[in-house]
């Protein structure tokens, strides 16, 4: 079945970087865009950016521009999100989410399948 | 950025009840609105896109409506598994943004 499986929890020190992976299975990886969304404790969901898994094009939220890099490895059907210069406010659960396609029509910015989430804790 | 505001922030209801959650956008977003369900410690589950279209596999007890700035999610005949937090999301323009959530609790 279609699923996204993310890498495990991370604990990082302020100033460090973290790279979270999202492995897709059950569908053609390069046919769908992948988004990254985070949720800090007690906060609403926050969109970070997305990647066109086919051609590698990316778009980032201005809030994270310069600190976030989203990449993909098509041979491994895996997307990655790297966040640098971590601070305590980056402590959150990070999710990957597949962009929705209905009968071959891409619903840009809407999601269907979500990964299980990766907890990233930033603490000295 | 488009601000999304949900009401109420929390709601108590009984099994069998019908409930409605409202989401308002700070500017018109046509029907580019989605709804999600999230249970504690779990990933969000996509319920509705295009304001009123059910995602594959989502039961018809969930329904959505609205266009422009005002939207609603209605859940009929509440069952124990429906008690969760519900979020709206606009995808009319980047960055996509989410409401603050509505926590649906058992009365």
Short mmCIF file of C-alpha atoms in Angstrom, two decimals, chain A residues 35 37 39 43-47 50 59 61-62 95 99-100 102-103 107-117, chain B residues 3-5 32 34 36 38 41-46 49-50 55 87 89-91 94-101:
data_model
loop_
_atom_site.label_atom_id
_atom_site.label_comp_id
_atom_site.label_asym_id
_atom_site.label_seq_id
_atom_site.Cartn_x
_atom_site.Cartn_y
_atom_site.Cartn_z
CA UNK A 35 5.86 18.61 0.98
CA UNK A 37 5.23 20.42 7.33
CA UNK A 39 4.24 21.05 14.23
CA UNK A 43 1.24 24.98 17.84
CA UNK A 44 -0.55 24.77 14.52
CA UNK A 45 0.88 22.96 11.53
CA UNK A 46 3.44 25.01 9.56
CA UNK A 47 4.38 24.47 5.92
CA UNK A 50 8.11 21.14 -1.28
CA UNK A 59 9.94 25.95 -3.31
CA UNK A 61 8.49 29.10 2.78
CA UNK A 62 10.09 32.50 3.16
CA UNK A 95 6.12 15.49 8.60
CA UNK A 99 0.80 16.12 -2.90
CA UNK A 100 -2.69 15.08 -3.93
CA UNK A 102 -6.92 13.15 -8.63
CA UNK A 103 -7.33 11.27 -11.92
CA UNK A 107 -4.12 19.49 -6.71
CA UNK A 108 -1.25 21.88 -5.97
CA UNK A 109 -0.72 22.42 -2.26
CA UNK A 110 -3.16 19.75 -1.09
CA UNK A 111 -2.00 16.52 0.50
CA UNK A 112 -3.21 12.97 0.72
CA UNK A 113 -0.68 10.66 2.39
CA UNK A 114 1.39 11.71 5.42
CA UNK A 115 4.48 10.20 6.97
CA UNK A 116 4.35 9.16 10.60
CA UNK A 117 6.37 12.18 11.75
CA UNK B 3 -4.54 33.64 8.08
CA UNK B 4 -6.90 30.78 8.86
CA UNK B 5 -9.09 31.00 11.95
CA UNK B 32 -8.89 25.80 -2.15
CA UNK B 34 -8.72 21.10 2.95
CA UNK B 36 -7.55 17.11 8.37
CA UNK B 38 -5.32 14.39 13.93
CA UNK B 41 0.73 11.37 18.75
CA UNK B 42 -0.39 10.52 15.22
CA UNK B 43 0.10 12.06 11.80
CA UNK B 44 -2.73 14.10 10.32
CA UNK B 45 -5.23 12.24 8.19
CA UNK B 46 -6.55 14.00 5.11
CA UNK B 49 -10.06 18.78 -0.38
CA UNK B 50 -11.58 21.46 -2.61
CA UNK B 55 -10.50 12.00 0.07
CA UNK B 87 -7.54 21.43 11.15
CA UNK B 89 -5.73 24.38 5.48
CA UNK B 90 -5.77 26.80 2.57
CA UNK B 91 -3.82 26.02 -0.57
CA UNK B 94 1.93 29.85 -0.92
CA UNK B 95 2.75 29.56 1.84
CA UNK B 96 -0.07 27.15 2.49
CA UNK B 97 -1.39 27.87 5.97
CA UNK B 98 -3.38 26.03 8.59
CA UNK B 99 -5.99 26.87 11.17
CA UNK B 100 -5.17 26.58 14.85
CA UNK B 101 -7.26 23.44 15.24
#
